[in-house]
mmCIF file with all atom_site columns, C-alpha atoms in Angstrom:
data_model
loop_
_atom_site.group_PDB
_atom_site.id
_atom_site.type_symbol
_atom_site.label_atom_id
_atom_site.label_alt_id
_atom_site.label_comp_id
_atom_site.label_asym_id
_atom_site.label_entity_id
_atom_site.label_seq_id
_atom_site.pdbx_PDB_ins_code
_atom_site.Cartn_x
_atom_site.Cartn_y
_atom_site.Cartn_z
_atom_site.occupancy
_atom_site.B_iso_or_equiv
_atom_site.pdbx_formal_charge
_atom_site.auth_seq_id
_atom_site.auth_comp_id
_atom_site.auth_asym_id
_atom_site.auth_atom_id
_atom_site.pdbx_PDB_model_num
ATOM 1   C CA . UNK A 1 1   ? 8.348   11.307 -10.105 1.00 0.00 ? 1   UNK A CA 1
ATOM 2   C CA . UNK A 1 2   ? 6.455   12.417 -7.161  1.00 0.00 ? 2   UNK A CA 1
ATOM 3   C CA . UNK A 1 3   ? 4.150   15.398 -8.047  1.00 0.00 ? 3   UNK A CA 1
ATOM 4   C CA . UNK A 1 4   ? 3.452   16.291 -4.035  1.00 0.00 ? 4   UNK A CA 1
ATOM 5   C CA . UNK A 1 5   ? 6.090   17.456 -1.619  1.00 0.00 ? 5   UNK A CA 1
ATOM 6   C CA . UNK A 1 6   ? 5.043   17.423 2.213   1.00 0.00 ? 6   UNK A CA 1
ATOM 7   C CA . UNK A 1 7   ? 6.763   20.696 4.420   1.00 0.00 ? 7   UNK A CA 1
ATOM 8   C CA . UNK A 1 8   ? 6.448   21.660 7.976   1.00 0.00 ? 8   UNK A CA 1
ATOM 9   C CA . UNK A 1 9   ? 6.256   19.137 10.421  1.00 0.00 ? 9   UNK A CA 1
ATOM 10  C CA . UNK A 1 10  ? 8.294   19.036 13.246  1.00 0.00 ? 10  UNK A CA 1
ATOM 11  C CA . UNK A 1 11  ? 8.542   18.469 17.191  1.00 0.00 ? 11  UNK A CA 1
ATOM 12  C CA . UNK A 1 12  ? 5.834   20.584 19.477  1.00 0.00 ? 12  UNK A CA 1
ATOM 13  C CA . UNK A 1 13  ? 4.528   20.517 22.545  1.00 0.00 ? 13  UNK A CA 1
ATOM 14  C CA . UNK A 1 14  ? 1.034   19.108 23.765  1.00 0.00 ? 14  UNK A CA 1
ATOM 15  C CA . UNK A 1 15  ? -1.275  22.073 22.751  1.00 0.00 ? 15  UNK A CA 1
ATOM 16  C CA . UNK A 1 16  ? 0.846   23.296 20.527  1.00 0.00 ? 16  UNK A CA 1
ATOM 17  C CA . UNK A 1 17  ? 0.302   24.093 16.898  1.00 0.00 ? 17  UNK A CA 1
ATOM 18  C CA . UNK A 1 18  ? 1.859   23.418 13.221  1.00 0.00 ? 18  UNK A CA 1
ATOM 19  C CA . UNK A 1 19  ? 0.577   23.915 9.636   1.00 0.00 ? 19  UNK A CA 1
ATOM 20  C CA . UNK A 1 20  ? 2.175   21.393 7.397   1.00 0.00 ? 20  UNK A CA 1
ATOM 21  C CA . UNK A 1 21  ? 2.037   22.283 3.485   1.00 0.00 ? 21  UNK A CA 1
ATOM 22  C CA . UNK A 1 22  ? 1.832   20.144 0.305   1.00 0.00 ? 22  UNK A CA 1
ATOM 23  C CA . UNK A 1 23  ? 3.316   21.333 -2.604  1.00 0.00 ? 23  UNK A CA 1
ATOM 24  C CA . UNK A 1 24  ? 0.959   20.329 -5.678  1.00 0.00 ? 24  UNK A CA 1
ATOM 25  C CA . UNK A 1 25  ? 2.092   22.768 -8.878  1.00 0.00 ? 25  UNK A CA 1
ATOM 26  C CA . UNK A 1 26  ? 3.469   20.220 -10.815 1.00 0.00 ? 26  UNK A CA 1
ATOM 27  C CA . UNK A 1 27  ? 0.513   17.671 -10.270 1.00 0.00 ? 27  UNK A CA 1
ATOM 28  C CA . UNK A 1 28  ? -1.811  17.809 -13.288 1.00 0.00 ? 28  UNK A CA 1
ATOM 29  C CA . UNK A 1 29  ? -5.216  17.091 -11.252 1.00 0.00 ? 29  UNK A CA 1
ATOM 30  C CA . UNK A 1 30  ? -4.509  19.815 -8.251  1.00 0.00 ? 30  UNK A CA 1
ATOM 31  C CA . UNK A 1 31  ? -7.937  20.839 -8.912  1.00 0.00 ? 31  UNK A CA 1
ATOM 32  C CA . UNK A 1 32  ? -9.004  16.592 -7.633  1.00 0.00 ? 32  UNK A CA 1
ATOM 33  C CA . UNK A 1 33  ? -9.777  15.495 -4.158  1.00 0.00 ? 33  UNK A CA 1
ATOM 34  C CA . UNK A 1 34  ? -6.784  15.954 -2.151  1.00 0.00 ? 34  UNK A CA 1
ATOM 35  C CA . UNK A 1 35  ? -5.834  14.978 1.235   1.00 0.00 ? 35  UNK A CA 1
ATOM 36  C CA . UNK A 1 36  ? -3.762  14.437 4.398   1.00 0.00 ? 36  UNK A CA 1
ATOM 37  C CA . UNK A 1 37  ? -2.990  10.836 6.138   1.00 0.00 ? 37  UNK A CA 1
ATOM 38  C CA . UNK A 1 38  ? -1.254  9.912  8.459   1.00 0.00 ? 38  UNK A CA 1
ATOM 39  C CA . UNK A 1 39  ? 0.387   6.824  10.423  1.00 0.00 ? 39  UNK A CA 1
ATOM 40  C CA . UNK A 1 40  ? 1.661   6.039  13.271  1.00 0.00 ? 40  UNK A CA 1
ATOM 41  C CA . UNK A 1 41  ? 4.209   3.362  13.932  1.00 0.00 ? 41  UNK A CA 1
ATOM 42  C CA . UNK A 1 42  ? 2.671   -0.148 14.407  1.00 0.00 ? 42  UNK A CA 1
ATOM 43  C CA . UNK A 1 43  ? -0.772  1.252  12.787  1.00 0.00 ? 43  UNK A CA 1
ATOM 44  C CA . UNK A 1 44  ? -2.445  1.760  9.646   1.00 0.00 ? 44  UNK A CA 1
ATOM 45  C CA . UNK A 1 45  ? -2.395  4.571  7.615   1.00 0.00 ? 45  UNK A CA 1
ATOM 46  C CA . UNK A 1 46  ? -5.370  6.953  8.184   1.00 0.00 ? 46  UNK A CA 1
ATOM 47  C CA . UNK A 1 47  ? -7.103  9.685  6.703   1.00 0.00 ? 47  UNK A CA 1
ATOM 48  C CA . UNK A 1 48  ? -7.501  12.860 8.657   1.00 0.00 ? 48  UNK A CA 1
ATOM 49  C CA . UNK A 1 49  ? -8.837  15.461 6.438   1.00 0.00 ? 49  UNK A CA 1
ATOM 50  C CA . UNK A 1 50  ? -9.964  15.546 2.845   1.00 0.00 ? 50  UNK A CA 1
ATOM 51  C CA . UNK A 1 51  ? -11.193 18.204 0.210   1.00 0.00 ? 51  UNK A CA 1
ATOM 52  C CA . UNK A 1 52  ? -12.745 17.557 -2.948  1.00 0.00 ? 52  UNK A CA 1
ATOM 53  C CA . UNK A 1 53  ? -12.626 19.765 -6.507  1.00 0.00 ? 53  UNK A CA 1
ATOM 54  C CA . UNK A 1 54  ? -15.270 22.121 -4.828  1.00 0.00 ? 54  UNK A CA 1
ATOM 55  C CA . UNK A 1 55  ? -13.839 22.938 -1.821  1.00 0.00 ? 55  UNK A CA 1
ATOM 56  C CA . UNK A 1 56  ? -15.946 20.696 0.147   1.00 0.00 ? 56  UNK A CA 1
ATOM 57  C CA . UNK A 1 57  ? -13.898 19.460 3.070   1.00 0.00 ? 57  UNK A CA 1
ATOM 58  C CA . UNK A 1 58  ? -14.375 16.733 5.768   1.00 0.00 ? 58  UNK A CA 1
ATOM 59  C CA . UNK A 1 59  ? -12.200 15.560 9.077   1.00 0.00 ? 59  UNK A CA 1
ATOM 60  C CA . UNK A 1 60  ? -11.703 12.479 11.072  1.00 0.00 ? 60  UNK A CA 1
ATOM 61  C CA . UNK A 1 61  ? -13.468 12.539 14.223  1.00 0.00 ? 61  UNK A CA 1
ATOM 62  C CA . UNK A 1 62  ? -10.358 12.560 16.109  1.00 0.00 ? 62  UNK A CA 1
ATOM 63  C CA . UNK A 1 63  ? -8.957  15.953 14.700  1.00 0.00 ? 63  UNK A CA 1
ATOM 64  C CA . UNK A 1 64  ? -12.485 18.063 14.062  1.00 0.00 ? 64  UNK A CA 1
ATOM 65  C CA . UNK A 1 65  ? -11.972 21.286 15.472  1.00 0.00 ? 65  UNK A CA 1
ATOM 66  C CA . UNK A 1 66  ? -8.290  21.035 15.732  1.00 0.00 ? 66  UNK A CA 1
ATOM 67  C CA . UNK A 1 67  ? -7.475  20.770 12.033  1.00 0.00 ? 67  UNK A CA 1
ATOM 68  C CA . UNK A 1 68  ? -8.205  22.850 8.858   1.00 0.00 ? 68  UNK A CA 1
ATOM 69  C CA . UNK A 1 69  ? -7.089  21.797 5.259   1.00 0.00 ? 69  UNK A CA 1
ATOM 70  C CA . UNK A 1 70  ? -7.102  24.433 2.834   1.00 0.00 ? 70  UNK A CA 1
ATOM 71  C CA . UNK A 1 71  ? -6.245  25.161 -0.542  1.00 0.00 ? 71  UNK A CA 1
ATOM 72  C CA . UNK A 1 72  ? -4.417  28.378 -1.558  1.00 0.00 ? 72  UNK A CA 1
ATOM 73  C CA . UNK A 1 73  ? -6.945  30.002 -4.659  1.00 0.00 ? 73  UNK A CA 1
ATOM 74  C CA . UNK A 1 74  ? -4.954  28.368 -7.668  1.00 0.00 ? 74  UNK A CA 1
ATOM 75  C CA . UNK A 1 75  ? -4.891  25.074 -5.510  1.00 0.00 ? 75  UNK A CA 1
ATOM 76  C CA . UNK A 1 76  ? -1.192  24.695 -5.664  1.00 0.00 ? 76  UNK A CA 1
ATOM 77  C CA . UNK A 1 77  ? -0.660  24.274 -2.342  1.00 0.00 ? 77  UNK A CA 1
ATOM 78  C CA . UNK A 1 78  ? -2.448  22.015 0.070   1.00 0.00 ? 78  UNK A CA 1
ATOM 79  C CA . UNK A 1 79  ? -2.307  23.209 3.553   1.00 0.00 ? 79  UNK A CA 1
ATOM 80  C CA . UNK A 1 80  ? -3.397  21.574 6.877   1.00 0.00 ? 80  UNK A CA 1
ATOM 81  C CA . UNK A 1 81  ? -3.500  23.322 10.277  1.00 0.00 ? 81  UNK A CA 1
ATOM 82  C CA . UNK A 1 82  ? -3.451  21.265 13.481  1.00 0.00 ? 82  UNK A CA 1
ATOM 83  C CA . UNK A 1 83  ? -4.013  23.379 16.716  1.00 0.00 ? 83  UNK A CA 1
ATOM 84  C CA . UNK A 1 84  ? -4.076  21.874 20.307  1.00 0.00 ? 84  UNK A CA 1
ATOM 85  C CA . UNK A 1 85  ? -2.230  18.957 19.414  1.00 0.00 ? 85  UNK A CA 1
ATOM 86  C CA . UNK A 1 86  ? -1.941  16.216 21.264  1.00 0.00 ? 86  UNK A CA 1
ATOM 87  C CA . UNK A 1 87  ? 1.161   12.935 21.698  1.00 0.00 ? 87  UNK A CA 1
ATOM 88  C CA . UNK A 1 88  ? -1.218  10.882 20.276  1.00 0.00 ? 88  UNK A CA 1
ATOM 89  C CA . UNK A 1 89  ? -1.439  13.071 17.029  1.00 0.00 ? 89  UNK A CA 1
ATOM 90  C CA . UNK A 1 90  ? 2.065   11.819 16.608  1.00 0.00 ? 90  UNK A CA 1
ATOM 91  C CA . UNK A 1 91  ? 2.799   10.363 13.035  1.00 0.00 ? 91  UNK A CA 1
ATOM 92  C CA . UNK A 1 92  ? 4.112   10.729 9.757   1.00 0.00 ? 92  UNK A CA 1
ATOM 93  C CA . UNK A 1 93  ? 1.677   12.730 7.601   1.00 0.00 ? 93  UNK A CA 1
ATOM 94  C CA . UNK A 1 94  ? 1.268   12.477 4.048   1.00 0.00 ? 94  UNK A CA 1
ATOM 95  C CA . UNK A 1 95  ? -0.914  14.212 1.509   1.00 0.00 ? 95  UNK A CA 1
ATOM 96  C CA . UNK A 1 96  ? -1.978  12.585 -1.191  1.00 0.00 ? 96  UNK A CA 1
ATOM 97  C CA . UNK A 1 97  ? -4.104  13.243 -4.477  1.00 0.00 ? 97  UNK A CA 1
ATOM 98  C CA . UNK A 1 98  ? -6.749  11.146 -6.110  1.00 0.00 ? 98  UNK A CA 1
ATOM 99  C CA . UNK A 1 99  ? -6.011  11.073 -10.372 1.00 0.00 ? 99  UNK A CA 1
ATOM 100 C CA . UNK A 1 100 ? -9.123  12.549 -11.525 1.00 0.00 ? 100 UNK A CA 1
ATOM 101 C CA . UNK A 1 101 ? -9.383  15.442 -13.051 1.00 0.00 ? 101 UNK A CA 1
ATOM 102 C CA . UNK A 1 102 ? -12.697 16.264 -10.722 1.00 0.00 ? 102 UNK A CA 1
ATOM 103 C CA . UNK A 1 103 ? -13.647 14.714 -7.592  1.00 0.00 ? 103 UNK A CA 1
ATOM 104 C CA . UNK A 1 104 ? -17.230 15.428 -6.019  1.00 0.00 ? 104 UNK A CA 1
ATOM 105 C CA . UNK A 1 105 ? -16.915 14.630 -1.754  1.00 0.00 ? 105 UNK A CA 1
ATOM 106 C CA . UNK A 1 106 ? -14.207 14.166 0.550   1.00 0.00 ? 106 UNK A CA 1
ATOM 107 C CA . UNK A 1 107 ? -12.391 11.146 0.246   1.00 0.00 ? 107 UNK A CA 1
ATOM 108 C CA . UNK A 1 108 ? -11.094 8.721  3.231   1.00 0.00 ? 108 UNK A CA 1
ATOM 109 C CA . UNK A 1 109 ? -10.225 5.637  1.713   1.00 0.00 ? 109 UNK A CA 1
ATOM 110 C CA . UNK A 1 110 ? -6.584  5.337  0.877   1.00 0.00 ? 110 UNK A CA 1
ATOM 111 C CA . UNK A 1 111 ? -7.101  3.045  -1.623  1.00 0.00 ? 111 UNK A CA 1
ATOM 112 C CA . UNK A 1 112 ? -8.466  5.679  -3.680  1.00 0.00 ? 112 UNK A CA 1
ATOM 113 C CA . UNK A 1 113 ? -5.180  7.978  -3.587  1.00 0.00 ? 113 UNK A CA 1
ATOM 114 C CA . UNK A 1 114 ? -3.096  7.336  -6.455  1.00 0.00 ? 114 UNK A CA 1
ATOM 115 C CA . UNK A 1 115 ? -0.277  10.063 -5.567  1.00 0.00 ? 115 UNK A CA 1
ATOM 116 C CA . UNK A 1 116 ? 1.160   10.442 -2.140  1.00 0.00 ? 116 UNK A CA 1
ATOM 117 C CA . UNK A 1 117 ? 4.409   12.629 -0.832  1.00 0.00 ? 117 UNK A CA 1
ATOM 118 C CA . UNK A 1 118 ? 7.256   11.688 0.665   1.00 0.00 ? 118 UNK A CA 1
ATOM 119 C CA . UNK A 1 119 ? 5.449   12.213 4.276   1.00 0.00 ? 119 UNK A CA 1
ATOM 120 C CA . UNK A 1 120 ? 6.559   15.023 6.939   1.00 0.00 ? 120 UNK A CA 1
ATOM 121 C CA . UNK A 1 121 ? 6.965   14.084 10.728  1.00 0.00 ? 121 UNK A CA 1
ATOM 122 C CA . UNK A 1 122 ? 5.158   15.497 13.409  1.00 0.00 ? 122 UNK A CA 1
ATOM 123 C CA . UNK A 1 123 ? 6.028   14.845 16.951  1.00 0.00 ? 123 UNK A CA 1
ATOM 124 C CA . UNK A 1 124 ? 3.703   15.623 19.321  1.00 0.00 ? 124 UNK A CA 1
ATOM 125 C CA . UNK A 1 125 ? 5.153   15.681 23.604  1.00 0.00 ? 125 UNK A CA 1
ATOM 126 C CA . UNK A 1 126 ? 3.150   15.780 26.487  1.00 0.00 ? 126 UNK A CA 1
#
């Protein structure tokens, strides 16, 4: 049973914006490190943002400034804004939980995810 559900992708325009959400309430470490990857076809899967058990958070070059992850307060919800988008932000984006009760730094390697969601799309035109 997955323990995240991905919301709110969709299809935008260059520039545009879109806040996709990650439902964590029935995942029993939603106080961990959490984050959001994504992948395009024909590429890896990367990590864009990433927030740890104290709220510290951390981006991928390519989206600082443009993205936010948050956490509502009772961390049940993993959120991640993504303003001025751009085609090549185009992928399927997945959060994803490490399974640890508490996590100290942002983490970027997938390999240390143990959870993921389904994945949302997000297509971005020029």
């Amino acid at each position: 049973q997955v323990p995240l559900v991905e919301s709110g992708g969709g299809s935008v325009q260059s520039g545009g914006s879109l806040r996709l959400s990650c439902a964590a309430s029935e995942y029993k470490y939603s106080r961990s490190c959490m984050g959001w990857f994504r992948q395009a076809p024909g590429k890896e899967r990367e990590g864009v943002a990433a927030i740890d058990s104290a709220g510290s958070t951390g981006y991928a070059d390519s989206v600082k400034g443009r993205f936010t992850i948050s956490q509502t307060n009772g961390k049940t919800t993993l959120y991640l804004r993504m303003n001025s988008l751009k085609p090549e932000d185009t992928a399927t984006y997945y959060c994803a939980a490490v399974d640890a009760a508490y996590c100290v730094g942002p983490r970027f390697n997938r390999e240390e995810y143990r959870y993921w969601g389904q994945g949302t799309q997000v297509t971005v035109s020029s």
